[in-house]
Amino acid sequence: VTGDLRAAASHFRFGENWAGFARAIDEERLALAVQSLARILPADLLSERTMLDIGSGSGLSAVAALRLGARHVTAIDIDRDSVATTAATLARFAAPASFTVREASILELPAGGGYDIVHSWGVLHHTGDLPAALQAAARHVAPGGRLVLSLYRRTPLDRLWIAEKRLYTHGPRWLPPVIRSLFKGAYLAAIAVTGRNPIRYVHEYPRERGMSWSHDVHDWLGGYPYEPIDTAELVARLGPLGFVSEQLIERPVRARGLFGAPCNEYRLARKAAA
Ligand SMILES: C[S@@+](CC[C@H](N)C(=O)[O-])C[C@H]1O[C@@H](n2cnc3c(N)ncnc32)[C@H](O)[C@@H]1O
């Protein structure tokens, strides 16, 4: 695979997956998404605030933010299918609240006056240039505002997964279904071995932000480009830009990352202008 990793053409077709997932969005999933967003971004921080949602995907987080009282949400995504899906999800579940949806890359978004909240869930590690994406996201936070991120953490198997994701995204068309079946079989077998019921696991999976296991597996296996980061490095990058960590939800790496990497969640505050 050659070419610019920052360009949509080199990326996994995230939007196609989110279009499929969006068909399953209902009030029950939305309530779970609202609950989960409120854990890292409570309503008192969102209420009457503006928010930029970078990499909006299905649009679920954008709707959740509006339901928690945001004054206006601007959703951007580099993938045309994600943009269309976000617009449809917002029209269906958030109207008449105030929102804008745009096809844009965070790496190229012109800086404006700044948003009270910049939110980006599981995105910046897929932009093809994580350091630049962190800087760009930070630049859009108004003084005194918040940056809310979810980012894959490093595991001992990162190199293996990068190779797999590249192949899944750019290899022969017959390969992804094969990899997916093997992964799903091994994953559910591992759950059974630890004494849990795999059927119940899949059934209860939406508790995780209202998401679907099948779509999340496809997203994990295909999510390319991929650049995980650990907390210390994130804080070292954002500290000099005037950010202090306010809340961290750290998830453990299981089985050395054999079944995927967990995402850490961060809320950082940008110091108010002196
Ligand atoms: C794993 S999905 C996450 C979607 C959504 N935030 C969620 O939590 O379900 C990553 C999304 O980021 C988008 N993305 C990747 N690079 C981007 C960039 N440079 N600028 C904006 N969005 C980008 C992808 O198109 C995709 O929709």
PDB file of C-alpha atoms and ligand atoms in Angstrom:
ATOM      1  CA  VAL A   1       0.000   0.000   0.000  1.00  0.00           C
ATOM      2  CA  THR A   2       1.479   3.282  -1.005  1.00  0.00           C
ATOM      3  CA  GLY A   3       0.048   6.750  -0.858  1.00  0.00           C
ATOM      4  CA  ASP A   4      -0.918   9.311   1.706  1.00  0.00           C
ATOM      5  CA  LEU A   5      -2.211   7.733   4.927  1.00  0.00           C
ATOM      6  CA  ARG A   6      -3.960  11.008   5.714  1.00  0.00           C
ATOM      7  CA  ALA A   7      -6.184  10.692   2.636  1.00  0.00           C
ATOM      8  CA  ALA A   8      -9.608   9.038   2.841  1.00  0.00           C
ATOM      9  CA  ALA A   9      -8.708   6.766  -0.100  1.00  0.00           C
ATOM     10  CA  SER A  10      -6.116   4.911   2.008  1.00  0.00           C
ATOM     11  CA  HIS A  11      -8.521   4.430   4.945  1.00  0.00           C
ATOM     12  CA  PHE A  12     -10.746   1.510   5.889  1.00  0.00           C
ATOM     13  CA  ARG A  13     -14.307   2.206   4.718  1.00  0.00           C
ATOM     14  CA  PHE A  14     -15.525   3.157   8.158  1.00  0.00           C
ATOM     15  CA  GLY A  15     -18.588   4.928   6.771  1.00  0.00           C
ATOM     16  CA  GLU A  16     -19.975   1.830   5.080  1.00  0.00           C
ATOM     17  CA  ASN A  17     -19.879   0.036   8.442  1.00  0.00           C
ATOM     18  CA  TRP A  18     -21.538   2.951  10.261  1.00  0.00           C
ATOM     19  CA  ALA A  19     -24.296   3.111   7.645  1.00  0.00           C
ATOM     20  CA  GLY A  20     -25.088  -0.548   8.467  1.00  0.00           C
ATOM     21  CA  PHE A  21     -24.964   0.062  12.211  1.00  0.00           C
ATOM     22  CA  ALA A  22     -27.171   3.183  11.999  1.00  0.00           C
ATOM     23  CA  ARG A  23     -30.092   1.036  10.842  1.00  0.00           C
ATOM     24  CA  ALA A  24     -30.080  -0.534  14.325  1.00  0.00           C
ATOM     25  CA  ILE A  25     -30.104   2.770  16.240  1.00  0.00           C
ATOM     26  CA  ASP A  26     -33.223   3.145  18.357  1.00  0.00           C
ATOM     27  CA  GLU A  27     -34.231   4.959  21.532  1.00  0.00           C
ATOM     28  CA  GLU A  28     -32.824   2.176  23.719  1.00  0.00           C
ATOM     29  CA  ARG A  29     -29.348   2.402  22.142  1.00  0.00           C
ATOM     30  CA  LEU A  30     -29.511   6.177  22.306  1.00  0.00           C
ATOM     31  CA  ALA A  31     -30.261   6.101  26.030  1.00  0.00           C
ATOM     32  CA  LEU A  32     -27.157   3.913  26.534  1.00  0.00           C
ATOM     33  CA  ALA A  33     -25.061   6.279  24.399  1.00  0.00           C
ATOM     34  CA  VAL A  34     -26.269   9.272  26.437  1.00  0.00           C
ATOM     35  CA  GLN A  35     -25.435   7.452  29.696  1.00  0.00           C
ATOM     36  CA  SER A  36     -21.964   6.574  28.493  1.00  0.00           C
ATOM     37  CA  LEU A  37     -21.181  10.077  27.166  1.00  0.00           C
ATOM     38  CA  ALA A  38     -22.351  11.595  30.472  1.00  0.00           C
ATOM     39  CA  ARG A  39     -19.759   9.513  32.357  1.00  0.00           C
ATOM     40  CA  ILE A  40     -16.880  11.458  30.768  1.00  0.00           C
ATOM     41  CA  LEU A  41     -18.806  14.609  29.778  1.00  0.00           C
ATOM     42  CA  PRO A  42     -21.490  15.380  32.373  1.00  0.00           C
ATOM     43  CA  ALA A  43     -24.522  17.436  31.343  1.00  0.00           C
ATOM     44  CA  ASP A  44     -23.374  20.482  33.349  1.00  0.00           C
ATOM     45  CA  LEU A  45     -20.283  20.721  31.113  1.00  0.00           C
ATOM     46  CA  LEU A  46     -22.332  20.279  27.928  1.00  0.00           C
ATOM     47  CA  SER A  47     -25.426  22.263  28.689  1.00  0.00           C
ATOM     48  CA  GLU A  48     -25.726  25.338  26.415  1.00  0.00           C
ATOM     49  CA  ARG A  49     -22.186  24.697  25.066  1.00  0.00           C
ATOM     50  CA  THR A  50     -20.963  24.313  21.494  1.00  0.00           C
ATOM     51  CA  MET A  51     -19.318  21.031  20.514  1.00  0.00           C
ATOM     52  CA  LEU A  52     -17.180  19.862  17.606  1.00  0.00           C
ATOM     53  CA  ASP A  53     -17.482  16.088  17.072  1.00  0.00           C
ATOM     54  CA  ILE A  54     -14.473  14.922  15.046  1.00  0.00           C
ATOM     55  CA  GLY A  55     -15.034  11.695  13.098  1.00  0.00           C
ATOM     56  CA  SER A  56     -18.750  11.492  13.846  1.00  0.00           C
ATOM     57  CA  GLY A  57     -19.242   8.034  12.223  1.00  0.00           C
ATOM     58  CA  SER A  58     -22.865   6.985  12.808  1.00  0.00           C
ATOM     59  CA  GLY A  59     -23.761  10.288  14.498  1.00  0.00           C
ATOM     60  CA  LEU A  60     -24.702   8.549  17.770  1.00  0.00           C
ATOM     61  CA  SER A  61     -22.418  10.719  19.957  1.00  0.00           C
ATOM     62  CA  ALA A  62     -23.589  13.908  18.246  1.00  0.00           C
ATOM     63  CA  VAL A  63     -27.218  13.044  19.054  1.00  0.00           C
ATOM     64  CA  ALA A  64     -26.236  12.096  22.628  1.00  0.00           C
ATOM     65  CA  ALA A  65     -24.516  15.479  23.098  1.00  0.00           C
ATOM     66  CA  LEU A  66     -27.609  17.356  21.910  1.00  0.00           C
ATOM     67  CA  ARG A  67     -29.797  15.288  24.233  1.00  0.00           C
ATOM     68  CA  LEU A  68     -27.468  16.261  27.102  1.00  0.00           C
ATOM     69  CA  GLY A  69     -28.194  19.900  26.313  1.00  0.00           C
ATOM     70  CA  ALA A  70     -25.482  21.069  23.883  1.00  0.00           C
ATOM     71  CA  ARG A  71     -26.446  24.337  22.177  1.00  0.00           C
ATOM     72  CA  HIS A  72     -24.973  23.411  18.792  1.00  0.00           C
ATOM     73  CA  VAL A  73     -23.033  20.388  17.534  1.00  0.00           C
ATOM     74  CA  THR A  74     -20.780  20.569  14.484  1.00  0.00           C
ATOM     75  CA  ALA A  75     -20.019  17.050  13.242  1.00  0.00           C
ATOM     76  CA  ILE A  76     -17.219  16.411  10.754  1.00  0.00           C
ATOM     77  CA  ASP A  77     -15.975  13.238   9.129  1.00  0.00           C
ATOM     78  CA  ILE A  78     -13.566  12.540   6.278  1.00  0.00           C
ATOM     79  CA  ASP A  79     -15.658   9.615   4.974  1.00  0.00           C
ATOM     80  CA  ARG A  80     -18.604  10.559   2.731  1.00  0.00           C
ATOM     81  CA  ASP A  81     -20.727   7.624   3.953  1.00  0.00           C
ATOM     82  CA  SER A  82     -20.137   8.621   7.592  1.00  0.00           C
ATOM     83  CA  VAL A  83     -21.205  12.177   6.768  1.00  0.00           C
ATOM     84  CA  ALA A  84     -24.436  11.002   5.119  1.00  0.00           C
ATOM     85  CA  THR A  85     -25.153   8.623   8.012  1.00  0.00           C
ATOM     86  CA  THR A  86     -24.461  11.279  10.664  1.00  0.00           C
ATOM     87  CA  ALA A  87     -26.786  13.715   8.871  1.00  0.00           C
ATOM     88  CA  ALA A  88     -29.551  11.100   8.673  1.00  0.00           C
ATOM     89  CA  THR A  89     -29.138  10.041  12.339  1.00  0.00           C
ATOM     90  CA  LEU A  90     -29.250  13.659  13.506  1.00  0.00           C
ATOM     91  CA  ALA A  91     -32.295  14.436  11.358  1.00  0.00           C
ATOM     92  CA  ARG A  92     -34.063  11.370  12.712  1.00  0.00           C
ATOM     93  CA  PHE A  93     -33.213  11.617  16.417  1.00  0.00           C
ATOM     94  CA  ALA A  94     -32.114  15.180  17.198  1.00  0.00           C
ATOM     95  CA  ALA A  95     -34.254  17.557  15.110  1.00  0.00           C
ATOM     96  CA  PRO A  96     -35.124  20.357  15.744  1.00  0.00           C
ATOM     97  CA  ALA A  97     -31.922  20.801  17.809  1.00  0.00           C
ATOM     98  CA  SER A  98     -29.154  22.866  16.241  1.00  0.00           C
ATOM     99  CA  PHE A  99     -26.422  20.993  14.329  1.00  0.00           C
ATOM    100  CA  THR A 100     -24.166  21.149  11.261  1.00  0.00           C
ATOM    101  CA  VAL A 101     -22.608  18.184   9.440  1.00  0.00           C
ATOM    102  CA  ARG A 102     -19.596  18.616   7.155  1.00  0.00           C
ATOM    103  CA  GLU A 103     -17.323  16.405   5.097  1.00  0.00           C
ATOM    104  CA  ALA A 104     -13.883  17.498   6.328  1.00  0.00           C
ATOM    105  CA  SER A 105     -10.639  16.160   7.723  1.00  0.00           C
ATOM    106  CA  ILE A 106      -9.554  17.412  11.134  1.00  0.00           C
ATOM    107  CA  LEU A 107      -6.094  17.729   9.614  1.00  0.00           C
ATOM    108  CA  GLU A 108      -7.385  20.388   7.222  1.00  0.00           C
ATOM    109  CA  LEU A 109     -10.127  22.124   9.192  1.00  0.00           C
ATOM    110  CA  PRO A 110      -9.473  25.884   9.311  1.00  0.00           C
ATOM    111  CA  ALA A 111      -9.223  27.165  12.895  1.00  0.00           C
ATOM    112  CA  GLY A 112     -12.194  29.295  13.934  1.00  0.00           C
ATOM    113  CA  GLY A 113     -13.190  30.904  17.215  1.00  0.00           C
ATOM    114  CA  GLY A 114     -13.008  27.626  19.106  1.00  0.00           C
ATOM    115  CA  TYR A 115     -15.606  25.269  20.570  1.00  0.00           C
ATOM    116  CA  ASP A 116     -16.499  24.847  24.245  1.00  0.00           C
ATOM    117  CA  ILE A 117     -16.085  21.090  23.751  1.00  0.00           C
ATOM    118  CA  VAL A 118     -14.057  19.171  21.196  1.00  0.00           C
ATOM    119  CA  HIS A 119     -15.049  15.506  21.260  1.00  0.00           C
ATOM    120  CA  SER A 120     -13.445  12.733  19.250  1.00  0.00           C
ATOM    121  CA  TRP A 121     -14.277   9.133  19.960  1.00  0.00           C
ATOM    122  CA  GLY A 122     -12.001   6.470  18.524  1.00  0.00           C
ATOM    123  CA  VAL A 123     -10.848   8.659  15.640  1.00  0.00           C
ATOM    124  CA  LEU A 124      -7.498  10.445  15.925  1.00  0.00           C
ATOM    125  CA  HIS A 125      -5.548   7.138  15.879  1.00  0.00           C
ATOM    126  CA  HIS A 126      -7.147   6.459  12.441  1.00  0.00           C
ATOM    127  CA  THR A 127      -6.217   9.754  10.757  1.00  0.00           C
ATOM    128  CA  GLY A 128      -2.817   8.641   9.443  1.00  0.00           C
ATOM    129  CA  ASP A 129      -1.021  11.289  11.538  1.00  0.00           C
ATOM    130  CA  LEU A 130      -1.891  11.071  15.232  1.00  0.00           C
ATOM    131  CA  PRO A 131       0.499  13.816  16.475  1.00  0.00           C
ATOM    132  CA  ALA A 132      -0.860  16.299  13.901  1.00  0.00           C
ATOM    133  CA  ALA A 133      -4.451  15.241  14.630  1.00  0.00           C
ATOM    134  CA  LEU A 134      -3.960  15.833  18.385  1.00  0.00           C
ATOM    135  CA  GLN A 135      -2.566  19.293  17.698  1.00  0.00           C
ATOM    136  CA  ALA A 136      -5.385  20.099  15.294  1.00  0.00           C
ATOM    137  CA  ALA A 137      -8.080  18.900  17.726  1.00  0.00           C
ATOM    138  CA  ALA A 138      -6.488  20.932  20.539  1.00  0.00           C
ATOM    139  CA  ARG A 139      -6.430  24.060  18.382  1.00  0.00           C
ATOM    140  CA  HIS A 140     -10.236  23.998  18.105  1.00  0.00           C
ATOM    141  CA  VAL A 141     -10.829  24.094  21.879  1.00  0.00           C
ATOM    142  CA  ALA A 142     -11.711  27.560  23.182  1.00  0.00           C
ATOM    143  CA  PRO A 143      -9.781  28.785  26.253  1.00  0.00           C
ATOM    144  CA  GLY A 144     -11.414  27.217  29.321  1.00  0.00           C
ATOM    145  CA  GLY A 145     -12.994  24.524  27.118  1.00  0.00           C
ATOM    146  CA  ARG A 146     -12.689  20.727  27.198  1.00  0.00           C
ATOM    147  CA  LEU A 147     -11.105  18.122  24.942  1.00  0.00           C
ATOM    148  CA  VAL A 148     -12.720  14.680  25.221  1.00  0.00           C
ATOM    149  CA  LEU A 149     -10.927  11.808  23.540  1.00  0.00           C
ATOM    150  CA  SER A 150     -11.091   8.060  23.297  1.00  0.00           C
ATOM    151  CA  LEU A 151      -7.891   6.506  21.962  1.00  0.00           C
ATOM    152  CA  TYR A 152      -6.547   2.974  21.554  1.00  0.00           C
ATOM    153  CA  ARG A 153      -3.751   2.214  23.961  1.00  0.00           C
ATOM    154  CA  ARG A 154      -0.574   0.402  23.029  1.00  0.00           C
ATOM    155  CA  THR A 155      -0.271  -3.387  23.396  1.00  0.00           C
ATOM    156  CA  PRO A 156       2.615  -5.808  22.733  1.00  0.00           C
ATOM    157  CA  LEU A 157       0.843  -6.919  19.521  1.00  0.00           C
ATOM    158  CA  ASP A 158       0.439  -3.529  17.831  1.00  0.00           C
ATOM    159  CA  ARG A 159       2.655  -4.423  14.872  1.00  0.00           C
ATOM    160  CA  LEU A 160       0.725  -7.592  14.191  1.00  0.00           C
ATOM    161  CA  TRP A 161      -2.577  -5.708  14.236  1.00  0.00           C
ATOM    162  CA  ILE A 162      -1.287  -2.946  11.960  1.00  0.00           C
ATOM    163  CA  ALA A 163      -0.286  -5.604   9.406  1.00  0.00           C
ATOM    164  CA  GLU A 164      -3.663  -7.346   9.770  1.00  0.00           C
ATOM    165  CA  LYS A 165      -5.640  -4.104   9.372  1.00  0.00           C
ATOM    166  CA  ARG A 166      -3.676  -3.137   6.288  1.00  0.00           C
ATOM    167  CA  LEU A 167      -4.379  -6.512   4.716  1.00  0.00           C
ATOM    168  CA  TYR A 168      -8.045  -6.437   5.760  1.00  0.00           C
ATOM    169  CA  THR A 169      -8.471  -3.006   4.171  1.00  0.00           C
ATOM    170  CA  HIS A 170      -6.301  -3.331   1.075  1.00  0.00           C
ATOM    171  CA  GLY A 171      -5.954  -7.082   0.480  1.00  0.00           C
ATOM    172  CA  PRO A 172      -8.117  -9.380  -1.673  1.00  0.00           C
ATOM    173  CA  ARG A 173     -11.870  -9.081  -1.215  1.00  0.00           C
ATOM    174  CA  TRP A 174     -12.332 -12.661  -0.048  1.00  0.00           C
ATOM    175  CA  LEU A 175     -10.014 -12.130   2.924  1.00  0.00           C
ATOM    176  CA  PRO A 176     -12.035  -9.925   5.347  1.00  0.00           C
ATOM    177  CA  PRO A 177     -14.914 -12.422   5.782  1.00  0.00           C
ATOM    178  CA  VAL A 178     -12.369 -15.182   6.483  1.00  0.00           C
ATOM    179  CA  ILE A 179     -10.454 -13.117   9.050  1.00  0.00           C
ATOM    180  CA  ARG A 180     -13.748 -12.010  10.598  1.00  0.00           C
ATOM    181  CA  SER A 181     -15.062 -15.554  11.013  1.00  0.00           C
ATOM    182  CA  LEU A 182     -11.800 -16.769  12.550  1.00  0.00           C
ATOM    183  CA  PHE A 183     -11.618 -13.791  14.910  1.00  0.00           C
ATOM    184  CA  LYS A 184     -15.229 -14.061  16.010  1.00  0.00           C
ATOM    185  CA  GLY A 185     -14.899 -17.816  16.608  1.00  0.00           C
ATOM    186  CA  ALA A 186     -11.716 -17.404  18.657  1.00  0.00           C
ATOM    187  CA  TYR A 187     -13.121 -14.444  20.594  1.00  0.00           C
ATOM    188  CA  LEU A 188     -16.332 -16.202  21.589  1.00  0.00           C
ATOM    189  CA  ALA A 189     -14.431 -19.397  22.423  1.00  0.00           C
ATOM    190  CA  ALA A 190     -12.153 -17.381  24.723  1.00  0.00           C
ATOM    191  CA  ILE A 191     -15.234 -15.948  26.449  1.00  0.00           C
ATOM    192  CA  ALA A 192     -16.652 -19.443  26.932  1.00  0.00           C
ATOM    193  CA  VAL A 193     -13.317 -20.692  28.340  1.00  0.00           C
ATOM    194  CA  THR A 194     -13.419 -17.968  30.997  1.00  0.00           C
ATOM    195  CA  GLY A 195     -16.816 -19.312  32.126  1.00  0.00           C
ATOM    196  CA  ARG A 196     -19.001 -16.624  30.532  1.00  0.00           C
ATOM    197  CA  ASN A 197     -21.884 -17.175  28.150  1.00  0.00           C
ATOM    198  CA  PRO A 198     -20.866 -15.940  24.643  1.00  0.00           C
ATOM    199  CA  ILE A 199     -24.484 -15.545  23.488  1.00  0.00           C
ATOM    200  CA  ARG A 200     -25.284 -13.344  26.450  1.00  0.00           C
ATOM    201  CA  TYR A 201     -22.046 -11.384  25.864  1.00  0.00           C
ATOM    202  CA  VAL A 202     -23.111 -10.468  22.316  1.00  0.00           C
ATOM    203  CA  HIS A 203     -26.684  -9.773  23.419  1.00  0.00           C
ATOM    204  CA  GLU A 204     -25.562  -7.446  26.220  1.00  0.00           C
ATOM    205  CA  TYR A 205     -22.840  -5.737  24.178  1.00  0.00           C
ATOM    206  CA  PRO A 206     -24.989  -2.619  23.405  1.00  0.00           C
ATOM    207  CA  ARG A 207     -24.496  -1.651  27.060  1.00  0.00           C
ATOM    208  CA  GLU A 208     -21.152  -0.395  25.702  1.00  0.00           C
ATOM    209  CA  ARG A 209     -22.346   2.991  24.350  1.00  0.00           C
ATOM    210  CA  GLY A 210     -25.297   1.408  22.526  1.00  0.00           C
ATOM    211  CA  MET A 211     -22.897  -0.223  20.031  1.00  0.00           C
ATOM    212  CA  SER A 212     -23.160  -3.565  18.205  1.00  0.00           C
ATOM    213  CA  TRP A 213     -20.566  -6.334  18.614  1.00  0.00           C
ATOM    214  CA  SER A 214     -20.594  -7.334  14.971  1.00  0.00           C
ATOM    215  CA  HIS A 215     -20.032  -3.785  13.682  1.00  0.00           C
ATOM    216  CA  ASP A 216     -17.370  -3.146  16.332  1.00  0.00           C
ATOM    217  CA  VAL A 217     -15.501  -6.324  15.307  1.00  0.00           C
ATOM    218  CA  HIS A 218     -15.513  -5.191  11.648  1.00  0.00           C
ATOM    219  CA  ASP A 219     -14.342  -1.725  12.764  1.00  0.00           C
ATOM    220  CA  TRP A 220     -11.547  -3.227  14.884  1.00  0.00           C
ATOM    221  CA  LEU A 221     -10.307  -5.646  12.210  1.00  0.00           C
ATOM    222  CA  GLY A 222     -10.397  -3.017   9.457  1.00  0.00           C
ATOM    223  CA  GLY A 223      -9.531   0.150  11.367  1.00  0.00           C
ATOM    224  CA  TYR A 224      -6.638   1.363   9.231  1.00  0.00           C
ATOM    225  CA  PRO A 225      -4.538   3.498   9.518  1.00  0.00           C
ATOM    226  CA  TYR A 226      -3.804   2.726  13.171  1.00  0.00           C
ATOM    227  CA  GLU A 227      -1.555   4.539  15.696  1.00  0.00           C
ATOM    228  CA  PRO A 228      -2.219   3.669  19.360  1.00  0.00           C
ATOM    229  CA  ILE A 229      -0.959   5.896  22.181  1.00  0.00           C
ATOM    230  CA  ASP A 230      -0.459   5.620  25.948  1.00  0.00           C
ATOM    231  CA  THR A 231      -1.544   8.102  28.613  1.00  0.00           C
ATOM    232  CA  ALA A 232       1.924   9.460  29.428  1.00  0.00           C
ATOM    233  CA  GLU A 233       2.613  10.275  25.790  1.00  0.00           C
ATOM    234  CA  LEU A 234      -0.796  11.906  25.334  1.00  0.00           C
ATOM    235  CA  VAL A 235      -0.306  14.112  28.397  1.00  0.00           C
ATOM    236  CA  ALA A 236       3.228  14.986  27.226  1.00  0.00           C
ATOM    237  CA  ARG A 237       1.852  16.109  23.856  1.00  0.00           C
ATOM    238  CA  LEU A 238      -1.108  18.106  25.178  1.00  0.00           C
ATOM    239  CA  GLY A 239       0.484  19.605  28.321  1.00  0.00           C
ATOM    240  CA  PRO A 240       2.632  22.103  26.374  1.00  0.00           C
ATOM    241  CA  LEU A 241      -0.501  23.169  24.456  1.00  0.00           C
ATOM    242  CA  GLY A 242      -2.087  24.321  27.742  1.00  0.00           C
ATOM    243  CA  PHE A 243      -4.157  21.238  28.651  1.00  0.00           C
ATOM    244  CA  VAL A 244      -4.507  19.573  32.034  1.00  0.00           C
ATOM    245  CA  SER A 245      -6.003  16.153  32.573  1.00  0.00           C
ATOM    246  CA  GLU A 246      -9.390  16.257  34.373  1.00  0.00           C
ATOM    247  CA  GLN A 247     -10.650  12.713  34.040  1.00  0.00           C
ATOM    248  CA  LEU A 248      -9.147   9.469  32.800  1.00  0.00           C
ATOM    249  CA  ILE A 249     -10.908   6.152  32.295  1.00  0.00           C
ATOM    250  CA  GLU A 250      -8.114   3.648  31.741  1.00  0.00           C
ATOM    251  CA  ARG A 251      -8.916   0.155  30.459  1.00  0.00           C
ATOM    252  CA  PRO A 252      -6.637  -2.853  30.981  1.00  0.00           C
ATOM    253  CA  VAL A 253      -4.903  -4.625  28.097  1.00  0.00           C
ATOM    254  CA  ARG A 254      -6.139  -8.222  28.118  1.00  0.00           C
ATOM    255  CA  ALA A 255      -4.267 -11.255  26.739  1.00  0.00           C
ATOM    256  CA  ARG A 256      -1.455  -8.915  25.565  1.00  0.00           C
ATOM    257  CA  GLY A 257      -3.833  -7.471  22.959  1.00  0.00           C
ATOM    258  CA  LEU A 258      -4.527 -10.792  21.222  1.00  0.00           C
ATOM    259  CA  PHE A 259      -8.245  -9.987  20.972  1.00  0.00           C
ATOM    260  CA  GLY A 260      -7.790  -6.292  20.285  1.00  0.00           C
ATOM    261  CA  ALA A 261      -6.705  -3.175  22.145  1.00  0.00           C
ATOM    262  CA  PRO A 262      -8.846  -1.262  24.636  1.00  0.00           C
ATOM    263  CA  CYS A 263      -9.580   2.472  24.297  1.00  0.00           C
ATOM    264  CA  ASN A 264      -8.749   4.858  27.131  1.00  0.00           C
ATOM    265  CA  GLU A 265     -11.044   7.843  27.632  1.00  0.00           C
ATOM    266  CA  TYR A 266      -9.720  11.293  28.492  1.00  0.00           C
ATOM    267  CA  ARG A 267     -11.215  14.617  29.468  1.00  0.00           C
ATOM    268  CA  LEU A 268      -8.726  17.466  29.455  1.00  0.00           C
ATOM    269  CA  ALA A 269      -9.332  21.134  30.200  1.00  0.00           C
ATOM    270  CA  ARG A 270      -7.684  23.941  28.269  1.00  0.00           C
ATOM    271  CA  LYS A 271      -6.466  26.628  30.630  1.00  0.00           C
ATOM    272  CA  ALA A 272      -8.431  29.856  30.373  1.00  0.00           C
ATOM    273  CA  ALA A 273      -6.593  32.719  28.668  1.00  0.00           C
ATOM    274  CA  ALA A 274      -4.562  34.755  31.201  1.00  0.00           C
TER     275      ALA A 274
HETATM  276  C1  LIG B   1     -13.815   4.188  14.456  1.00  0.00           C
HETATM  277  S1  LIG B   1     -14.805   5.416  13.698  1.00  0.00           S
HETATM  278  C2  LIG B   1     -15.504   6.230  15.123  1.00  0.00           C
HETATM  279  C3  LIG B   1     -16.843   6.839  14.819  1.00  0.00           C
HETATM  280  C4  LIG B   1     -17.542   7.525  15.980  1.00  0.00           C
HETATM  281  N1  LIG B   1     -16.751   8.588  16.545  1.00  0.00           N
HETATM  282  C5  LIG B   1     -17.940   6.539  17.030  1.00  0.00           C
HETATM  283  O1  LIG B   1     -17.543   6.689  18.186  1.00  0.00           O
HETATM  284  O2  LIG B   1     -18.671   5.599  16.727  1.00  0.00           O
HETATM  285  C6  LIG B   1     -13.622   6.581  13.095  1.00  0.00           C
HETATM  286  C7  LIG B   1     -14.238   7.689  12.260  1.00  0.00           C
HETATM  287  O3  LIG B   1     -13.238   8.704  12.057  1.00  0.00           O
HETATM  288  C8  LIG B   1     -13.288   9.148  10.728  1.00  0.00           C
HETATM  289  N2  LIG B   1     -12.008   9.785  10.372  1.00  0.00           N
HETATM  290  C9  LIG B   1     -10.824   9.194  10.060  1.00  0.00           C
HETATM  291  N3  LIG B   1      -9.892  10.120   9.763  1.00  0.00           N
HETATM  292  C10 LIG B   1     -10.496  11.330   9.907  1.00  0.00           C
HETATM  293  C11 LIG B   1     -10.049  12.668   9.731  1.00  0.00           C
HETATM  294  N4  LIG B   1      -8.795  12.960   9.355  1.00  0.00           N
HETATM  295  N5  LIG B   1     -10.916  13.682   9.971  1.00  0.00           N
HETATM  296  C12 LIG B   1     -12.204  13.417  10.348  1.00  0.00           C
HETATM  297  N6  LIG B   1     -12.680  12.164  10.509  1.00  0.00           N
HETATM  298  C13 LIG B   1     -11.842  11.130  10.290  1.00  0.00           C
HETATM  299  C14 LIG B   1     -13.627   7.891   9.954  1.00  0.00           C
HETATM  300  O4  LIG B   1     -14.108   8.170   8.675  1.00  0.00           O
HETATM  301  C15 LIG B   1     -14.649   7.235  10.864  1.00  0.00           C
HETATM  302  O5  LIG B   1     -15.973   7.619  10.566  1.00  0.00           O
END
